[in-house]
Short mmCIF file of C-alpha atoms in Angstrom, two decimals:
data_model
loop_
_atom_site.label_atom_id
_atom_site.label_comp_id
_atom_site.label_asym_id
_atom_site.label_seq_id
_atom_site.Cartn_x
_atom_site.Cartn_y
_atom_site.Cartn_z
CA UNK A 1 31.98 -39.02 70.10
CA UNK A 2 31.63 -40.05 73.83
CA UNK A 3 29.69 -43.00 74.39
CA UNK A 4 26.55 -41.09 75.40
CA UNK A 5 26.46 -39.03 72.29
CA UNK A 6 26.16 -42.28 70.62
CA UNK A 7 23.65 -43.41 72.46
CA UNK A 8 21.44 -40.41 72.29
CA UNK A 9 21.66 -40.72 68.40
CA UNK A 10 21.12 -44.54 68.10
CA UNK A 11 17.67 -43.51 70.30
CA UNK A 12 16.71 -41.21 67.94
CA UNK A 13 17.70 -43.30 65.20
CA UNK A 14 15.27 -46.31 66.65
CA UNK A 15 18.05 -48.79 67.64
CA UNK A 16 17.14 -50.92 70.38
CA UNK A 17 20.98 -51.20 71.98
CA UNK A 18 24.42 -49.80 70.37
CA UNK A 19 27.76 -50.27 71.43
CA UNK A 20 31.18 -49.48 69.90
CA UNK A 21 34.82 -51.17 70.09
CA UNK A 22 37.97 -50.04 68.47
CA UNK A 23 38.94 -51.80 65.02
CA UNK A 24 40.99 -54.79 65.92
CA UNK A 25 40.89 -58.55 64.61
CA UNK A 26 38.89 -61.06 66.18
CA UNK A 27 41.38 -63.93 66.59
CA UNK A 28 39.89 -66.09 69.31
CA UNK A 29 36.20 -66.07 67.12
CA UNK A 30 38.46 -67.21 63.89
CA UNK A 31 40.53 -69.94 65.95
CA UNK A 32 37.03 -70.88 67.40
CA UNK A 33 35.60 -71.32 63.53
CA UNK A 34 38.32 -72.88 61.90
CA UNK A 35 38.60 -75.70 64.98
CA UNK A 36 34.51 -75.92 64.71
CA UNK A 37 34.73 -76.36 61.02
CA UNK A 38 37.59 -78.89 60.88
CA UNK A 39 35.60 -81.18 63.46
CA UNK A 40 32.38 -80.88 60.87
CA UNK A 41 30.15 -78.64 63.52
CA UNK A 42 29.06 -76.58 60.76
CA UNK A 43 27.91 -79.12 58.03
CA UNK A 44 27.66 -77.43 54.59
CA UNK A 45 26.92 -73.98 56.13
CA UNK A 46 29.07 -71.05 54.75
CA UNK A 47 27.71 -67.85 55.85
CA UNK A 48 30.54 -65.76 58.15
CA UNK A 49 32.26 -69.23 58.50
CA UNK A 50 33.07 -69.69 54.91
CA UNK A 51 36.13 -67.08 55.07
CA UNK A 52 37.14 -66.16 58.55
CA UNK A 53 40.25 -64.64 57.19
CA UNK A 54 37.79 -61.83 56.37
CA UNK A 55 34.84 -62.25 58.34
CA UNK A 56 36.76 -61.75 61.71
CA UNK A 57 39.00 -59.15 60.18
CA UNK A 58 36.79 -55.89 60.33
CA UNK A 59 40.29 -53.79 60.26
CA UNK A 60 40.30 -55.15 56.31
CA UNK A 61 36.68 -53.79 55.56
CA UNK A 62 37.23 -50.26 55.20
CA UNK A 63 40.33 -48.01 54.48
CA UNK A 64 40.83 -46.28 57.39
CA UNK A 65 38.59 -47.68 59.66
CA UNK A 66 38.80 -46.67 63.59
CA UNK A 67 35.64 -47.92 64.93
CA UNK A 68 33.16 -50.80 65.04
CA UNK A 69 29.65 -49.77 66.19
CA UNK A 70 27.27 -52.60 66.65
CA UNK A 71 23.48 -52.31 67.07
CA UNK A 72 20.49 -54.10 67.76
CA UNK A 73 16.93 -53.97 66.59
CA UNK A 74 14.19 -56.24 68.53
CA UNK A 75 12.30 -57.87 65.80
CA UNK A 76 9.79 -59.23 68.74
CA UNK A 77 5.83 -58.69 67.84
CA UNK A 78 2.87 -60.49 68.74
CA UNK A 79 1.68 -63.34 66.85
CA UNK A 80 -0.81 -66.02 66.80
CA UNK A 81 -0.30 -69.76 67.32
CA UNK A 82 -0.64 -71.73 63.95
CA UNK A 83 -4.22 -72.88 63.08
CA UNK A 84 -4.51 -76.37 61.63
CA UNK A 85 -2.97 -76.96 58.25
CA UNK A 86 -0.40 -74.15 58.71
CA UNK A 87 3.08 -74.41 59.46
CA UNK A 88 5.17 -72.32 61.90
CA UNK A 89 8.06 -69.68 61.19
CA UNK A 90 10.54 -68.55 63.31
CA UNK A 91 9.86 -65.05 64.58
CA UNK A 92 12.90 -63.25 62.71
CA UNK A 93 11.28 -63.76 59.39
CA UNK A 94 7.47 -62.63 60.42
CA UNK A 95 8.77 -59.18 59.26
CA UNK A 96 12.19 -57.87 57.58
CA UNK A 97 13.59 -56.43 60.50
CA UNK A 98 17.10 -56.68 58.76
CA UNK A 99 16.17 -53.92 56.00
CA UNK A 100 14.96 -51.74 58.65
CA UNK A 101 18.18 -52.09 60.54
CA UNK A 102 20.13 -51.57 57.57
CA UNK A 103 18.58 -47.99 56.83
CA UNK A 104 18.90 -46.82 60.24
CA UNK A 105 22.76 -48.16 60.43
CA UNK A 106 23.25 -46.32 57.27
CA UNK A 107 21.44 -42.88 58.44
CA UNK A 108 23.98 -43.27 61.51
CA UNK A 109 27.07 -43.41 59.08
CA UNK A 110 25.92 -40.39 57.35
CA UNK A 111 25.33 -38.43 60.79
CA UNK A 112 28.70 -39.37 62.04
CA UNK A 113 30.57 -38.22 58.88
CA UNK A 114 33.58 -39.71 57.44
CA UNK A 115 33.59 -43.31 55.76
CA UNK A 116 31.74 -45.82 56.88
CA UNK A 117 30.60 -49.41 55.40
CA UNK A 118 26.95 -51.17 56.56
CA UNK A 119 27.39 -54.59 57.26
CA UNK A 120 23.66 -56.13 58.27
CA UNK A 121 23.00 -60.11 57.53
CA UNK A 122 26.35 -60.18 55.59
CA UNK A 123 28.94 -62.73 55.07
CA UNK A 124 32.00 -60.69 55.26
CA UNK A 125 31.33 -59.83 59.03
CA UNK A 126 30.63 -61.73 62.50
CA UNK A 127 28.32 -59.23 63.95
CA UNK A 128 27.60 -61.68 67.13
CA UNK A 129 31.32 -61.27 67.98
CA UNK A 130 31.33 -57.39 67.22
CA UNK A 131 28.03 -57.00 69.46
CA UNK A 132 29.49 -58.73 72.40
CA UNK A 133 33.31 -56.74 72.35
CA UNK A 134 30.68 -53.57 72.24
CA UNK A 135 28.48 -54.58 75.04
CA UNK A 136 25.35 -54.93 73.01
CA UNK A 137 24.91 -58.50 74.58
CA UNK A 138 26.56 -61.65 75.74
CA UNK A 139 26.97 -64.98 74.29
CA UNK A 140 24.11 -67.16 75.41
CA UNK A 141 24.86 -70.90 76.11
CA UNK A 142 22.93 -71.81 72.66
CA UNK A 143 25.56 -69.43 71.22
CA UNK A 144 22.74 -66.36 70.51
CA UNK A 145 23.69 -62.93 71.22
CA UNK A 146 21.71 -61.84 74.31
CA UNK A 147 20.82 -58.20 74.88
CA UNK A 148 19.95 -57.04 78.38
CA UNK A 149 16.83 -55.48 77.63
CA UNK A 150 15.43 -57.60 74.59
CA UNK A 151 17.00 -60.89 75.47
CA UNK A 152 17.91 -62.58 71.67
CA UNK A 153 15.06 -61.24 69.78
CA UNK A 154 17.15 -59.04 67.96
CA UNK A 155 18.80 -58.83 64.82
CA UNK A 156 22.20 -57.61 64.83
CA UNK A 157 24.32 -55.55 62.36
CA UNK A 158 27.61 -53.38 61.92
CA UNK A 159 28.88 -49.94 61.31
CA UNK A 160 32.37 -49.78 60.43
CA UNK A 161 33.39 -46.22 60.32
CA UNK A 162 36.54 -43.78 60.19
CA UNK A 163 35.19 -42.04 62.87
CA UNK A 164 36.24 -42.30 66.50
CA UNK A 165 33.84 -43.11 69.31
CA UNK A 166 34.62 -43.92 72.65
CA UNK A 167 34.38 -47.67 73.50
CA UNK A 168 31.63 -49.34 75.51
CA UNK A 169 32.79 -51.84 77.99
CA UNK A 170 31.50 -55.49 77.73
CA UNK A 171 28.42 -56.66 79.17
CA UNK A 172 28.54 -57.57 82.49
CA UNK A 173 25.78 -60.31 82.29
CA UNK A 174 25.44 -64.52 81.56
CA UNK A 175 23.54 -67.40 81.90
CA UNK A 176 24.68 -68.47 85.14
CA UNK A 177 23.79 -72.05 86.24
CA UNK A 178 20.65 -72.05 83.76
CA UNK A 179 20.78 -74.79 81.08
CA UNK A 180 17.20 -74.67 79.84
CA UNK A 181 18.09 -74.11 76.21
CA UNK A 182 20.27 -77.02 76.32
CA UNK A 183 17.53 -79.22 77.99
CA UNK A 184 14.81 -78.15 75.59
CA UNK A 185 16.71 -78.89 71.93
CA UNK A 186 15.17 -81.98 70.72
CA UNK A 187 17.89 -83.04 68.96
CA UNK A 188 21.08 -82.51 71.30
CA UNK A 189 22.64 -79.74 69.09
CA UNK A 190 23.67 -77.92 72.33
CA UNK A 191 25.10 -80.55 74.24
CA UNK A 192 28.24 -79.00 74.45
CA UNK A 193 27.99 -75.74 76.04
CA UNK A 194 28.41 -72.47 73.96
CA UNK A 195 28.73 -74.76 70.83
CA UNK A 196 26.15 -75.34 68.27
CA UNK A 197 26.16 -78.79 66.23
CA UNK A 198 24.62 -77.51 63.17
CA UNK A 199 24.23 -81.23 62.04
CA UNK A 200 21.77 -81.78 64.59
CA UNK A 201 19.77 -78.28 64.55
CA UNK A 202 16.27 -78.46 63.02
CA UNK A 203 16.97 -74.77 61.89
CA UNK A 204 20.19 -75.91 59.89
CA UNK A 205 18.37 -78.78 58.16
CA UNK A 206 15.13 -76.54 57.09
CA UNK A 207 17.78 -74.33 55.34
CA UNK A 208 19.87 -77.34 53.85
CA UNK A 209 19.94 -78.42 50.06
CA UNK A 210 20.10 -82.31 51.44
CA UNK A 211 17.24 -84.79 52.48
CA UNK A 212 15.71 -83.92 55.98
CA UNK A 213 17.13 -86.42 58.27
CA UNK A 214 14.32 -88.89 59.10
CA UNK A 215 15.31 -89.17 62.88
CA UNK A 216 14.74 -85.28 63.46
CA UNK A 217 11.47 -85.43 61.48
CA UNK A 218 9.05 -85.47 64.21
CA UNK A 219 11.05 -83.14 66.08
CA UNK A 220 10.47 -80.44 63.38
CA UNK A 221 6.88 -80.63 64.54
CA UNK A 222 4.49 -77.73 62.85
CA UNK A 223 8.00 -75.66 61.60
CA UNK A 224 8.38 -75.24 57.98
CA UNK A 225 11.13 -72.73 58.49
CA UNK A 226 13.88 -72.29 61.32
CA UNK A 227 13.46 -73.22 65.04
CA UNK A 228 12.72 -70.74 68.20
CA UNK A 229 12.98 -73.36 70.71
CA UNK A 230 16.05 -72.49 72.48
CA UNK A 231 14.87 -68.72 72.57
CA UNK A 232 11.44 -69.65 73.86
CA UNK A 233 12.61 -70.77 76.74
CA UNK A 234 15.46 -68.58 77.74
CA UNK A 235 14.64 -66.39 80.67
CA UNK A 236 16.25 -63.37 79.13
CA UNK A 237 13.64 -63.40 76.66
CA UNK A 238 10.81 -63.26 78.99
CA UNK A 239 8.75 -60.16 79.41
CA UNK A 240 9.75 -58.33 75.99
CA UNK A 241 5.90 -58.13 75.31
CA UNK A 242 5.49 -56.11 78.23
CA UNK A 243 8.72 -53.96 77.23
CA UNK A 244 7.33 -53.62 73.43
CA UNK A 245 3.94 -52.77 74.23
CA UNK A 246 2.92 -49.43 72.63
CA UNK A 247 5.24 -50.58 69.81
CA UNK A 248 3.48 -49.77 66.32
CA UNK A 249 3.40 -53.11 64.49
CA UNK A 250 5.52 -53.41 61.27
CA UNK A 251 3.18 -54.21 58.12
CA UNK A 252 3.01 -57.56 56.74
CA UNK A 253 3.72 -59.70 59.81
CA UNK A 254 3.29 -63.08 59.05
CA UNK A 255 3.58 -65.92 62.02
CA UNK A 256 2.91 -68.85 59.72
CA UNK A 257 2.01 -70.22 56.50
CA UNK A 258 -0.66 -72.48 54.71
CA UNK A 259 1.27 -75.82 54.10
CA UNK A 260 -1.55 -76.56 51.25
CA UNK A 261 -0.32 -73.16 49.52
CA UNK A 262 3.49 -74.02 49.79
CA UNK A 263 2.65 -77.27 48.34
CA UNK A 264 0.34 -76.02 45.56
CA UNK A 265 1.60 -72.51 44.68
CA UNK A 266 3.85 -71.72 41.76
CA UNK A 267 7.06 -72.44 42.13
CA UNK A 268 8.44 -69.38 40.88
CA UNK A 269 5.95 -67.34 42.75
CA UNK A 270 6.46 -69.01 46.15
CA UNK A 271 10.42 -68.35 45.77
CA UNK A 272 9.75 -64.71 45.47
CA UNK A 273 7.14 -64.25 47.92
CA UNK A 274 9.55 -65.52 50.64
CA UNK A 275 12.99 -64.42 49.10
CA UNK A 276 13.62 -62.97 52.79
CA UNK A 277 14.20 -66.71 53.63
CA UNK A 278 17.80 -68.08 52.81
CA UNK A 279 16.65 -70.88 50.50
CA UNK A 280 19.41 -72.89 48.60
CA UNK A 281 19.65 -71.91 45.36
CA UNK A 282 16.33 -70.23 45.86
CA UNK A 283 14.83 -73.35 44.76
CA UNK A 284 11.40 -73.71 46.05
CA UNK A 285 11.47 -77.59 46.33
CA UNK A 286 13.27 -76.62 49.58
CA UNK A 287 10.43 -74.78 51.06
CA UNK A 288 7.95 -77.70 49.46
CA UNK A 289 10.59 -80.42 51.48
CA UNK A 290 9.69 -78.53 54.59
CA UNK A 291 6.08 -78.25 54.40
CA UNK A 292 5.95 -82.19 53.81
CA UNK A 293 7.79 -82.95 56.80
CA UNK A 294 5.35 -80.66 58.76
CA UNK A 295 2.71 -82.11 57.01
CA UNK A 296 3.77 -85.32 57.97
CA UNK A 297 3.89 -84.22 61.75
CA UNK A 298 0.34 -82.45 61.53
CA UNK A 299 -1.64 -84.63 59.25
CA UNK A 300 -3.56 -81.65 57.31
CA UNK A 301 -6.28 -83.09 55.49
CA UNK A 302 -6.19 -80.14 52.79
CA UNK A 303 -2.63 -80.74 52.10
CA UNK A 304 -3.07 -84.26 51.39
CA UNK A 305 -3.90 -84.56 47.89
CA UNK A 306 -0.70 -82.18 46.90
CA UNK A 307 1.35 -84.64 48.93
CA UNK A 308 0.17 -87.41 46.71
CA UNK A 309 0.73 -85.63 43.66
CA UNK A 310 4.74 -85.50 45.04
CA UNK A 311 4.34 -89.19 45.96
CA UNK A 312 3.83 -90.15 42.79
CA UNK A 313 6.15 -87.16 40.67
CA UNK A 314 9.52 -87.48 39.49
CA UNK A 315 11.32 -85.50 41.82
CA UNK A 316 12.99 -88.13 44.30
CA UNK A 317 13.41 -85.29 47.26
CA UNK A 318 10.01 -84.64 47.47
CA UNK A 319 8.51 -88.01 46.12
CA UNK A 320 10.56 -89.56 49.45
CA UNK A 321 9.30 -86.57 51.89
CA UNK A 322 5.73 -87.19 50.58
CA UNK A 323 5.93 -90.78 51.10
CA UNK A 324 6.98 -90.35 54.41
CA UNK A 325 4.31 -87.80 55.14
CA UNK A 326 1.52 -89.86 54.15
CA UNK A 327 2.83 -93.19 55.66
CA UNK A 328 2.48 -91.11 59.18
CA UNK A 329 -1.20 -90.76 58.33
CA UNK A 330 -2.20 -93.89 56.62
#
């Protein structure tokens, strides 16, 4: 299949960017993963970094694989600023774009014919490297994959297929001399250009099973999960709202959450309701920990009684974070 035919088919299926590359190992990416893991830059993060001997070798993911197709789906939608007493969510969690992308890639695989495997948000494959090779986007200085039309406001997925597709060239674009993302990061997690120190990243700590480092708590602001700072300031991300004008809004968009609700809701129900988020061991106490940090920064009177209950409770993790939050507004 020619690249133009693939592009037409992808547009029919509602994919925002698509590209193809021959199946080949990601040798340089594997080397970077091993080097950065040895330096401790991943912290306790696993995901695609846990087994680079798998995630950097698409040739092992499907018998007879010939082509790696990369696709991007823009998740940007309009959202309101969090009202008082609410915590901010990162845009990619506002609705489940991953499931939509997974369905569309599966349909693409069926239409191409032959054997195929869909990988979306999967630990077995480094989607960003596939996307860079196939010209879907380029690596930004914040390590995000940046597309020409929708910036980094995209989720990525991969179709490994036995079909032979004409390769698309890498994208001829970049960040130039811009350092806005580096300058804006409040914890200097991007001080080394193109390298993320996860142990200094706010998003990492909202997904960690460890206590939230006290030196970074104020920087978290009203966020209860993830962080969009380096994306919010990126020039490539400007104007997406105009390009998405007229797009139907997905159902169930949720840009912020009630801090009181996260602290008072039944734990099992809370974990089930937010199963789209990565939470260590699916334990809701880590969501509550994040809410307590946001409470310490926002000072919501409506959630104070819930924080007081945790401050007097038996859970040492939540007790310490509750005491910190209450101490900020005593």
